[in-house]
Short mmCIF file of C-alpha atoms in Angstrom, two decimals:
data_model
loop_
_atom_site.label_atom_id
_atom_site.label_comp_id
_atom_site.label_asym_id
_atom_site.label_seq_id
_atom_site.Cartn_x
_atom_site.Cartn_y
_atom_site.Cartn_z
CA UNK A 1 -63.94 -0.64 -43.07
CA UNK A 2 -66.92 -0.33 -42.03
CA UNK A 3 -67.39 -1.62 -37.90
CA UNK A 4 -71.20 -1.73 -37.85
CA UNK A 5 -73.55 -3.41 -40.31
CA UNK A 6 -76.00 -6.04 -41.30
CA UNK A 7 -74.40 -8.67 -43.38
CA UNK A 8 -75.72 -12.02 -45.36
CA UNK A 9 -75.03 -14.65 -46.72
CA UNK A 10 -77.67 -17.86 -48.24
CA UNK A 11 -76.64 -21.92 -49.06
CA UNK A 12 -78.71 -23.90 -51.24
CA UNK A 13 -79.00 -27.40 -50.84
CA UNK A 14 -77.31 -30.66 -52.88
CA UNK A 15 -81.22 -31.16 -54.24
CA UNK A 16 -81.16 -27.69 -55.78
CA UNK A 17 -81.04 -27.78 -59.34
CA UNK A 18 -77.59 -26.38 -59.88
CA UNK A 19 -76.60 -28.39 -56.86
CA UNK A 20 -77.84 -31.54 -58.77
CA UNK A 21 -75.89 -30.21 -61.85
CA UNK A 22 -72.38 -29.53 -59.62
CA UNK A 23 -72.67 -33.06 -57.98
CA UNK A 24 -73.21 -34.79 -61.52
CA UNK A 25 -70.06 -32.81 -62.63
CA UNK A 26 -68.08 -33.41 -60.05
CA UNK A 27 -69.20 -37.03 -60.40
CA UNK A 28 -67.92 -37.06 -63.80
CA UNK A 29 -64.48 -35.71 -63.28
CA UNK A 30 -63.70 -38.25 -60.12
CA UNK A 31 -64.84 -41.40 -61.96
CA UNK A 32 -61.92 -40.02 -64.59
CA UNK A 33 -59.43 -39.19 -61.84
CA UNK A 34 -60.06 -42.48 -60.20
CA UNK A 35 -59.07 -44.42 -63.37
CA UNK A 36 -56.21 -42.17 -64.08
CA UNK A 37 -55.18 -39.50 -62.00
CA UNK A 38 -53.63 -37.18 -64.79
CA UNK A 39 -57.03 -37.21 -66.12
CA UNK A 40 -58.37 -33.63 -68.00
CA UNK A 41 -62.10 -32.95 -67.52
CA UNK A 42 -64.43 -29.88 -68.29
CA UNK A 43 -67.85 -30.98 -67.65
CA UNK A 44 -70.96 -29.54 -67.56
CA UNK A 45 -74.33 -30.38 -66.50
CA UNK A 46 -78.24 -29.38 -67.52
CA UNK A 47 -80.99 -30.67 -65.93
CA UNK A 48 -84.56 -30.18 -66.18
CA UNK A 49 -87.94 -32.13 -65.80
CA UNK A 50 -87.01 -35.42 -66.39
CA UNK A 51 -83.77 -34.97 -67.98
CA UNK A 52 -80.02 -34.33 -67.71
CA UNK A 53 -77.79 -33.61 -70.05
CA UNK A 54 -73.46 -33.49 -70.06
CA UNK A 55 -71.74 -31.84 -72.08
CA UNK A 56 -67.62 -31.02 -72.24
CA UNK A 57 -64.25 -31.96 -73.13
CA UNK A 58 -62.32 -34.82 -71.53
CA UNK A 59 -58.84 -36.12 -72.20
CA UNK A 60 -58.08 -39.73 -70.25
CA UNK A 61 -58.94 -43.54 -70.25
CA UNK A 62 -62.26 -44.46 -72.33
CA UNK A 63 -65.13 -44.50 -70.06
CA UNK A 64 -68.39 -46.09 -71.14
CA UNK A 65 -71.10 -43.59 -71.72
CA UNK A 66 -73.50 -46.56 -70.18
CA UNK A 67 -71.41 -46.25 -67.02
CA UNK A 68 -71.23 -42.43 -66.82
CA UNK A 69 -75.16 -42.48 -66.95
CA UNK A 70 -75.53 -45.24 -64.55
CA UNK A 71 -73.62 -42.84 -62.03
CA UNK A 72 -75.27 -39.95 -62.62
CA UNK A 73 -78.60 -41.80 -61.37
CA UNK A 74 -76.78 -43.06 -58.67
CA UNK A 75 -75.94 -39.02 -57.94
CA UNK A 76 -80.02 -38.65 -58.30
CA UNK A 77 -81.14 -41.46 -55.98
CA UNK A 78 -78.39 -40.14 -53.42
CA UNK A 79 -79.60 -37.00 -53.57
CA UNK A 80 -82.94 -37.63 -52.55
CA UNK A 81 -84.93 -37.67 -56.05
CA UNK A 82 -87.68 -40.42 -57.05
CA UNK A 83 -90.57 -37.54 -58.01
CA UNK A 84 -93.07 -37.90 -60.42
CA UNK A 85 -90.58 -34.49 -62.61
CA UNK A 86 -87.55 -36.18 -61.86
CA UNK A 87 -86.34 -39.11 -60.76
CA UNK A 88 -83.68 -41.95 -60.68
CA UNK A 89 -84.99 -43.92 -62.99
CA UNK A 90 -85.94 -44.71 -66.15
CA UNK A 91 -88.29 -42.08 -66.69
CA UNK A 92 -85.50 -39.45 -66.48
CA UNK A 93 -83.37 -39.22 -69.73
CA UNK A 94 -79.37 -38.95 -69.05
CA UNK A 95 -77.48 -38.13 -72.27
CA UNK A 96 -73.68 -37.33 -72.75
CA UNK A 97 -72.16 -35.45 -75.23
CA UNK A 98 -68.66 -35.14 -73.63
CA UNK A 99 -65.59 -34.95 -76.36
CA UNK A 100 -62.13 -34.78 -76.50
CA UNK A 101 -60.19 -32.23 -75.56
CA UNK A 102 -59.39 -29.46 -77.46
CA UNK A 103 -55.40 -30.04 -79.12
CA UNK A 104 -54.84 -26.11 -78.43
CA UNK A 105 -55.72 -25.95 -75.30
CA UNK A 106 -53.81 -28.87 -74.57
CA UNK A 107 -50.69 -27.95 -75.68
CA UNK A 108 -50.65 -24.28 -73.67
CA UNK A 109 -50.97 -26.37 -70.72
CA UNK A 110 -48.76 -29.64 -70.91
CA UNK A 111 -44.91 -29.70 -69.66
CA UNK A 112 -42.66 -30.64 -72.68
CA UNK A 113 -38.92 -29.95 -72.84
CA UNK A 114 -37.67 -27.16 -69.86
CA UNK A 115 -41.06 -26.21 -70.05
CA UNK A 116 -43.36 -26.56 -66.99
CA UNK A 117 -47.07 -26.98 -67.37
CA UNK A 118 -48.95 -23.72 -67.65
CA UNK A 119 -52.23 -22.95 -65.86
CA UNK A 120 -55.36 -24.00 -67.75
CA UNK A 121 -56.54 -20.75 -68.74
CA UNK A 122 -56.39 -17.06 -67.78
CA UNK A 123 -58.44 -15.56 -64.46
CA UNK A 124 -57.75 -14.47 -60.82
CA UNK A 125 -58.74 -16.14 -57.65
CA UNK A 126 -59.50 -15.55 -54.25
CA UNK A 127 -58.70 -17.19 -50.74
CA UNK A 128 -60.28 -15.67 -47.85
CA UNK A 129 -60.47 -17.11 -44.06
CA UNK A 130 -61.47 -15.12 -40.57
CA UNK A 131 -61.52 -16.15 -36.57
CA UNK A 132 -65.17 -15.43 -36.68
CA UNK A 133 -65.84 -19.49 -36.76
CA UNK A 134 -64.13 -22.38 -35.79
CA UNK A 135 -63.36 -22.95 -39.35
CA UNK A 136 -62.35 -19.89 -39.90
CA UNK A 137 -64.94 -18.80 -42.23
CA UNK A 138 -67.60 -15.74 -42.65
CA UNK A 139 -70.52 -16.36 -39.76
CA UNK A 140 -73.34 -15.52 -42.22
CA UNK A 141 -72.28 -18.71 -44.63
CA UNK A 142 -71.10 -21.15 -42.39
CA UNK A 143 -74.55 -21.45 -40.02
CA UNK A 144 -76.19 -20.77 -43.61
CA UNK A 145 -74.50 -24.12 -44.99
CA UNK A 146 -75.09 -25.94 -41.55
CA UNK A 147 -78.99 -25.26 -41.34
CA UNK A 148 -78.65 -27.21 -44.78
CA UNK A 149 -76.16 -30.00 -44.13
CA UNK A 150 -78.26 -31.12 -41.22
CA UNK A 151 -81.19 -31.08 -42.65
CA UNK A 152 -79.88 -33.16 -45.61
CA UNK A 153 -78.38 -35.75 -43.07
CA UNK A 154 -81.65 -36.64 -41.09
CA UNK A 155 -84.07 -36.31 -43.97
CA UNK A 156 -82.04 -39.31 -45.98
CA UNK A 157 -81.84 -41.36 -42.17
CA UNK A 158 -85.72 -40.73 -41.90
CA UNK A 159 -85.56 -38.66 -39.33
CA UNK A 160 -86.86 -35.95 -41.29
CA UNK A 161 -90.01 -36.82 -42.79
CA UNK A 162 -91.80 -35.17 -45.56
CA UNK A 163 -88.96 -32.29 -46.33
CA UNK A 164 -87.83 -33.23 -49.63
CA UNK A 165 -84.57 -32.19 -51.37
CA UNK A 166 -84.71 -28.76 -52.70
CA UNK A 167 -84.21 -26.36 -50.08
CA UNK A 168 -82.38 -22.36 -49.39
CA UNK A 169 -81.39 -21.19 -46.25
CA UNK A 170 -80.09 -17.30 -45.76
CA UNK A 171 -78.99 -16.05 -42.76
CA UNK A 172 -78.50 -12.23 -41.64
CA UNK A 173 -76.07 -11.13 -38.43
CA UNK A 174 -75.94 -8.05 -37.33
CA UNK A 175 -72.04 -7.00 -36.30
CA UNK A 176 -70.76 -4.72 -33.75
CA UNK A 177 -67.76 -3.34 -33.89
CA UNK A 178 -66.18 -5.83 -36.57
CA UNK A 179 -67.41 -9.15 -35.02
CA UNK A 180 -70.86 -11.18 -35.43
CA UNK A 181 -73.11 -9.88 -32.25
CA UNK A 182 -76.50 -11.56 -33.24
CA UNK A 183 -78.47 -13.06 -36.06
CA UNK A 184 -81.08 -10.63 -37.01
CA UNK A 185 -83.13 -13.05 -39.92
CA UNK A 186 -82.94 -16.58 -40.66
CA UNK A 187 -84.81 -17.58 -44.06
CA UNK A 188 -85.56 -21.22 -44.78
CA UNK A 189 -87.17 -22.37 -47.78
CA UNK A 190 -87.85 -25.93 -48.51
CA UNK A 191 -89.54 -28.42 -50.99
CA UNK A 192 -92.04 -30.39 -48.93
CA UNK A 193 -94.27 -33.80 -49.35
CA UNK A 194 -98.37 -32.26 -49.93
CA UNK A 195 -98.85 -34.07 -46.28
CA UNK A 196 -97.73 -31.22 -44.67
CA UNK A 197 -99.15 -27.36 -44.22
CA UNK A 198 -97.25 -24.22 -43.80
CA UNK A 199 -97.37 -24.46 -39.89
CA UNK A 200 -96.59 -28.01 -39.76
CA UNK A 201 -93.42 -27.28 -42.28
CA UNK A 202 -92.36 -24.52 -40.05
CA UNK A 203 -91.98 -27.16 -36.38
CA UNK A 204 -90.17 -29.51 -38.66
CA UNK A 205 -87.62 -26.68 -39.63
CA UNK A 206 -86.86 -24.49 -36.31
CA UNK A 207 -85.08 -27.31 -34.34
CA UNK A 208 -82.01 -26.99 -37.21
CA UNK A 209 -81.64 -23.34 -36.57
CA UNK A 210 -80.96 -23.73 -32.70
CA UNK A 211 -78.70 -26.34 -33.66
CA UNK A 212 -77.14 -24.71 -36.22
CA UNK A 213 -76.03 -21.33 -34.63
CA UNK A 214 -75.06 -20.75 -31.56
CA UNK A 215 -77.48 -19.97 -28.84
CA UNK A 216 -75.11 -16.15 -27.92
CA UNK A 217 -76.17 -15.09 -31.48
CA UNK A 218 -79.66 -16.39 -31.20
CA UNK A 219 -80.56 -14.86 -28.13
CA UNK A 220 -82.36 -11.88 -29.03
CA UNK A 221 -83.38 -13.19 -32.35
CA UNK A 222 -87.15 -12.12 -33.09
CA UNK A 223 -89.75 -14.85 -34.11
CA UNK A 224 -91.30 -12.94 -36.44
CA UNK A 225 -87.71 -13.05 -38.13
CA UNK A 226 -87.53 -16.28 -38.62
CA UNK A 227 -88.72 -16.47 -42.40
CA UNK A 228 -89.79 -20.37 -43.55
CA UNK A 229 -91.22 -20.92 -46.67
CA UNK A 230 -92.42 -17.01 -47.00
CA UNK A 231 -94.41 -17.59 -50.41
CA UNK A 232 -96.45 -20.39 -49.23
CA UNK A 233 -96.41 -24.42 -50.67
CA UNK A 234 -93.60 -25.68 -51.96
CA UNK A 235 -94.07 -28.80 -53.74
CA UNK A 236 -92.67 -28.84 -56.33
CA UNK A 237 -88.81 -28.37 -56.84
CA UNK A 238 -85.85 -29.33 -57.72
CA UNK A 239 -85.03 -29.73 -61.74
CA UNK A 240 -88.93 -29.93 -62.60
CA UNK A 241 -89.78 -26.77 -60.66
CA UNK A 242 -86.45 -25.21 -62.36
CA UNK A 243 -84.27 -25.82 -64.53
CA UNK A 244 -80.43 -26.09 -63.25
CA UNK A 245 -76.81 -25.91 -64.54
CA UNK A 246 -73.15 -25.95 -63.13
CA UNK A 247 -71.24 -23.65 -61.90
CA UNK A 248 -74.13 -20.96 -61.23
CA UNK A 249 -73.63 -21.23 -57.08
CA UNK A 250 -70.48 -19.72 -57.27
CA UNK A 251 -70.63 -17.12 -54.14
CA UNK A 252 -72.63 -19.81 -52.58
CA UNK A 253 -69.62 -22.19 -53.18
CA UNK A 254 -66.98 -19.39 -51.35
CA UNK A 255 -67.69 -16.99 -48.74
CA UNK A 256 -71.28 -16.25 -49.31
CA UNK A 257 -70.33 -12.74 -50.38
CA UNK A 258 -67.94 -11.31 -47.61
CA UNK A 259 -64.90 -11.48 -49.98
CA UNK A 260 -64.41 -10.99 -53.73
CA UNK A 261 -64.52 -14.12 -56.10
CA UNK A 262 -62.70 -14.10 -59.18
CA UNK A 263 -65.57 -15.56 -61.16
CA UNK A 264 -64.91 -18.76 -62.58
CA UNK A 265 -66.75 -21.86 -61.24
CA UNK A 266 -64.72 -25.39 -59.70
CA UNK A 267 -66.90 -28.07 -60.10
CA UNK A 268 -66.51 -30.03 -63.15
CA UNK A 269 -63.22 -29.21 -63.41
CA UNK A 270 -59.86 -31.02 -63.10
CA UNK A 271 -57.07 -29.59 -60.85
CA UNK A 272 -55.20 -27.85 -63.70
CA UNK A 273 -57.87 -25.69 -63.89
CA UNK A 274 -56.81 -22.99 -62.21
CA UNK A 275 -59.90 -21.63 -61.31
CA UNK A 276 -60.38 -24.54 -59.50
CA UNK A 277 -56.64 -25.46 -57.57
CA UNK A 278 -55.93 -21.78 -57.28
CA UNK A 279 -58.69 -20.94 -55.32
CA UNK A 280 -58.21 -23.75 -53.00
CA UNK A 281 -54.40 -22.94 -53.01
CA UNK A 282 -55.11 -19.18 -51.96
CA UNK A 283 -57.75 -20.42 -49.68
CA UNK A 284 -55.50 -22.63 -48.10
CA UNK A 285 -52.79 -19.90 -47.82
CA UNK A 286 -55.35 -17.42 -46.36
CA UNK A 287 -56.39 -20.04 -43.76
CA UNK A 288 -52.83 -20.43 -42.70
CA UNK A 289 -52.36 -17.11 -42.22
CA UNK A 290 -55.12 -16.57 -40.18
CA UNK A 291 -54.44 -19.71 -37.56
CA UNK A 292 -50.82 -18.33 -37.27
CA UNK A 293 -52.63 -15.18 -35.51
CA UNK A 294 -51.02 -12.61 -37.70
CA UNK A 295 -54.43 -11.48 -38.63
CA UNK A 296 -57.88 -12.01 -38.04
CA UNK A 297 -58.82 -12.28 -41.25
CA UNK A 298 -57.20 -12.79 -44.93
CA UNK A 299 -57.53 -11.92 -48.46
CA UNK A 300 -55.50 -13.84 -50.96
CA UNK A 301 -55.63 -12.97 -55.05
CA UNK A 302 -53.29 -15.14 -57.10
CA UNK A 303 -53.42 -14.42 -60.99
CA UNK A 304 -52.70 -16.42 -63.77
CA UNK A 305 -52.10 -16.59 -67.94
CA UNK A 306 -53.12 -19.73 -69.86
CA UNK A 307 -49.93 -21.66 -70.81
CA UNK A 308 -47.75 -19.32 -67.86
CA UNK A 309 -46.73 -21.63 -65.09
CA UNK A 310 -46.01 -19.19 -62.45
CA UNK A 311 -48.79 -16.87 -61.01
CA UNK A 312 -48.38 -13.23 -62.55
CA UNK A 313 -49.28 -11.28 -59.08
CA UNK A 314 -49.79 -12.21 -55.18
CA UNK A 315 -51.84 -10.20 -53.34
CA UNK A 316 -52.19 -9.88 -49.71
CA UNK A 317 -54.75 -7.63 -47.53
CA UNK A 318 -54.83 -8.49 -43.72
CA UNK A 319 -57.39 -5.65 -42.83
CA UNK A 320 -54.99 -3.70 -40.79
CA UNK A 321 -53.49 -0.37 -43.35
CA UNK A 322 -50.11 -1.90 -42.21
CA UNK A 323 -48.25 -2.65 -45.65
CA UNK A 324 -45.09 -3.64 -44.47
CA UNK A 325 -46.96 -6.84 -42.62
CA UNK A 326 -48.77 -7.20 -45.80
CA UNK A 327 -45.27 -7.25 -48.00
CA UNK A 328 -43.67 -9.60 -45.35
CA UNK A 329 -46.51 -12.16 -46.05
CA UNK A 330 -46.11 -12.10 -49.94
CA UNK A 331 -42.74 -12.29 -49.24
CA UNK A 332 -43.39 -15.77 -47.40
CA UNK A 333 -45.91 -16.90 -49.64
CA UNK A 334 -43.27 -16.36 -52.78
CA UNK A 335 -40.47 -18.24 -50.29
CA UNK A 336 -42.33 -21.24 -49.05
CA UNK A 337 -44.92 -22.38 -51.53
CA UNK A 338 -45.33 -23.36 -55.29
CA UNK A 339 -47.84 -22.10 -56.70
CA UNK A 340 -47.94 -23.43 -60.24
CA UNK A 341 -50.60 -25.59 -61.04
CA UNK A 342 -48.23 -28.81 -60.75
CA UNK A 343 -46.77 -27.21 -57.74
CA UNK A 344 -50.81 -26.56 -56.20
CA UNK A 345 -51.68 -30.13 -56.76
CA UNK A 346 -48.62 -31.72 -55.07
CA UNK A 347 -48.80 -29.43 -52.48
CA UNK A 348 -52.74 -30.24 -51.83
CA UNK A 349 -53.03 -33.94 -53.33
CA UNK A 350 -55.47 -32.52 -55.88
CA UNK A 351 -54.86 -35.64 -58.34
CA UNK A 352 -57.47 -37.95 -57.04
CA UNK A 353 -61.26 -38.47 -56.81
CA UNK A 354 -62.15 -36.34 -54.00
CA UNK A 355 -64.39 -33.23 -55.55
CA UNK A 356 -68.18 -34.95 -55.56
CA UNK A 357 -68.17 -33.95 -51.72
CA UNK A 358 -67.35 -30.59 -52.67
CA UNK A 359 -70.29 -29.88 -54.59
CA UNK A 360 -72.50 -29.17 -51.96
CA UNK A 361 -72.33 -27.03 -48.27
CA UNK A 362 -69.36 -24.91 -49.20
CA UNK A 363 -65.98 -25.89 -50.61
CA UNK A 364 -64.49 -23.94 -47.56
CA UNK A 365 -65.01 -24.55 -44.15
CA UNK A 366 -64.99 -27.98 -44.49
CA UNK A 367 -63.16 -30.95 -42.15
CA UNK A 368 -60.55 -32.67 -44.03
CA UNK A 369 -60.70 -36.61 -43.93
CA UNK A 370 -57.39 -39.47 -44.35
CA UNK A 371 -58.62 -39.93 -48.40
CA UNK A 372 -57.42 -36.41 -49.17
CA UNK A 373 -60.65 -34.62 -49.01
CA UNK A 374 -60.84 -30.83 -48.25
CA UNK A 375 -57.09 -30.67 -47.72
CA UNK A 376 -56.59 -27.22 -48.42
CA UNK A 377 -58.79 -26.44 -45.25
CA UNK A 378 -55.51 -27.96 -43.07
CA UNK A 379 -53.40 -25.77 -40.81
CA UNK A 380 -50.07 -27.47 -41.18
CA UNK A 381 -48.43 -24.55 -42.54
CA UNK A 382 -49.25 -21.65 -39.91
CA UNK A 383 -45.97 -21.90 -38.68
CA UNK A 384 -44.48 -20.33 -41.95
CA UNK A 385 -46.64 -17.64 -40.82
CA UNK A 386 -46.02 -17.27 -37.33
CA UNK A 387 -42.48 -17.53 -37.44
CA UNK A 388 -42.06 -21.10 -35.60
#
């Protein structure tokens, strides 16, 4: 491993246009949960000027297609959007073409007999965490997500005026000797109101960097560094500036790029998708590790088959070449936790209507809340690890 380098990681905002698309997913699969929790949803989203379009399978109660759309501009007026290329209202056409479920997939997944349920559908997953934040995630994502988050927050107060909702942060820290030193770049793109210039965009922006990363990695960053809005106006954005679609933030959605990902997307999908409950699963098994102080950081795979209950493989990596602590943590992980997809949503509370706030600023990293939110970011199980 390599103990000096340059490393980043970018966030994109919940008015990008595949951030639009994840929220209206998400959207979609906790208005099913919340009228019955053993709900199945695959839902995708397409937006573009002036119109969004779902598509997917869903198996559950009989939801309106008039309420659906009346949600999804809810989703668009919550987001920020009432623009001339796409907007809340009427102007903007919402269609749904969501169907049943497919009866195959359906049965390689359902319990029957002494048969558990099986995982959704084939893939791996990853869970990473590391001491580098008080959340225990990468540096370069975290403040990249936070620039973002608080941005979002005092532009819908009114504290921000005339940033509008499509915006990209990306961060770059330099790190000595294994650990973030200093931020060497900060890059902030944002849509902005035609009232504003260039310089006038730039004040409004530099205030959420020094409150966004600490001032021991800011200290020596350069001025000329500090990147905002590089290729000039940005007016127009969002779905009419580009088109967007779920599930295409995926690295944005993890660790911003300092671990693997396995390559499926989570939002708009139900916990028995794997890809979705697996990687908060391993996450939340890597996290654990990591506040136990075995390790300083974690790398989790789990793998599945569609219709196989039980994970095919476990891996563990704590960064250190020492196998046997390695083995003794799969060994734990195989002792003390269920990780079949009924076992993952038990274990996590995954059966309710808490994934909309997912689909924006990270699914990791995040503070969990008494309605089940985020609960695979808890620490209650460190002590497996630490031997307590």
């Amino acid at each position: 491993m390599k103990k000096n380098y340059l490393f980043t990681s970018e966030s994109v905002s919940e008015g990008h246009p595949d951030k639009v698309c994840d929220r209206i997913s998400d959207m979609v699969v906790d208005t099913y949960l919340a009228a019955e929790p053993q709900s199945r949803v695959a839902c995708e989203t397409l937006t573009t000027t002036n119109k969004v379009v779902l598509a997917g399978e869903v198996r559950g109660p009989e939801i309106k297609k008039e309420d659906l759309i009346e949600k999804v501009r809810h989703c668009i007026k919550d987001i920020g959007y009432d623009q001339e290329g796409f907007t809340w209202r009427e102007a903007t056409s919402v269609e749904s073409h969501l169907h049943s479920q497919s009866a195959d997939i359906a049965i390689g997944v359902d319990s029957s007999g002494n048969k558990d349920e099986g995982a959704g559908d084939q893939g791996i997953m990853f869970g990473y965490a590391c001491n580098e934040t008080e959340v225990l995630m990468p540096a370069p994502i975290h403040y990249s997500h936070k620039i973002l988050r608080l941005m979002a927050e005092d532009r819908k107060s009114g504290k921000l005026k005339n940033i509008e909702p499509d915006s990209k942060s990306q961060i770059t820290i330099e790190y000595k000797d294994g650990k973030p030193s200093s931020v060497k770049s900060v890059v902030i793109s944002t849509q902005h109101s035609p009232d504003v210039n260039q310089a006038q965009v730039r004040d409004l922006v530099k205030p959420y960097i020094e409150r966004s990363i600490p001032k021991e990695l800011l200290s020596s960053l350069d001025e000329k560094e500090i990147y905002v809005n590089p290729t000039g106006n940005f007016v127009i954005g969002g779905p009419d500036g580009d088109s967007g679609l779920t599930g295409r933030k995926i690295i944005v959605d993890t660790y911003g790029g300092a671990a693997p990902h396995g390559g499926g997307a989570f939002s708009g999908k139900d916990p028995t998708k794997v890809d979705r409950s697996a990687a908060y699963a391993s996450r939340y098994l890597a996290k654990n590790v990591v506040a136990s102080k075995l390790a300083d950081k974690c790398l989790i795979q789990l793998a599945y088959a569609i219709g196989v209950s039980k994970p095919l493989s476990i891996y563990v990596d704590l960064f250190d070449n020492d196998d046997e602590k390695n083995k003794y943590v799969e060994n734990l992980i195989h002792k003390n936790f269920d990780l079949s997809p009924r076992g993952i949503r038990e274990m996590l509370g995954l059966n309710k209507p808490i994934y909309e706030k997912t689909a924006a600023y990270g699914h990791f990293g995040r503070i969990p809340d008494d309605k089940g939110s985020f609960s695979w970011e808890k620490t209650d199980k460190s002590n497996v690890f630490n031997g307590k």
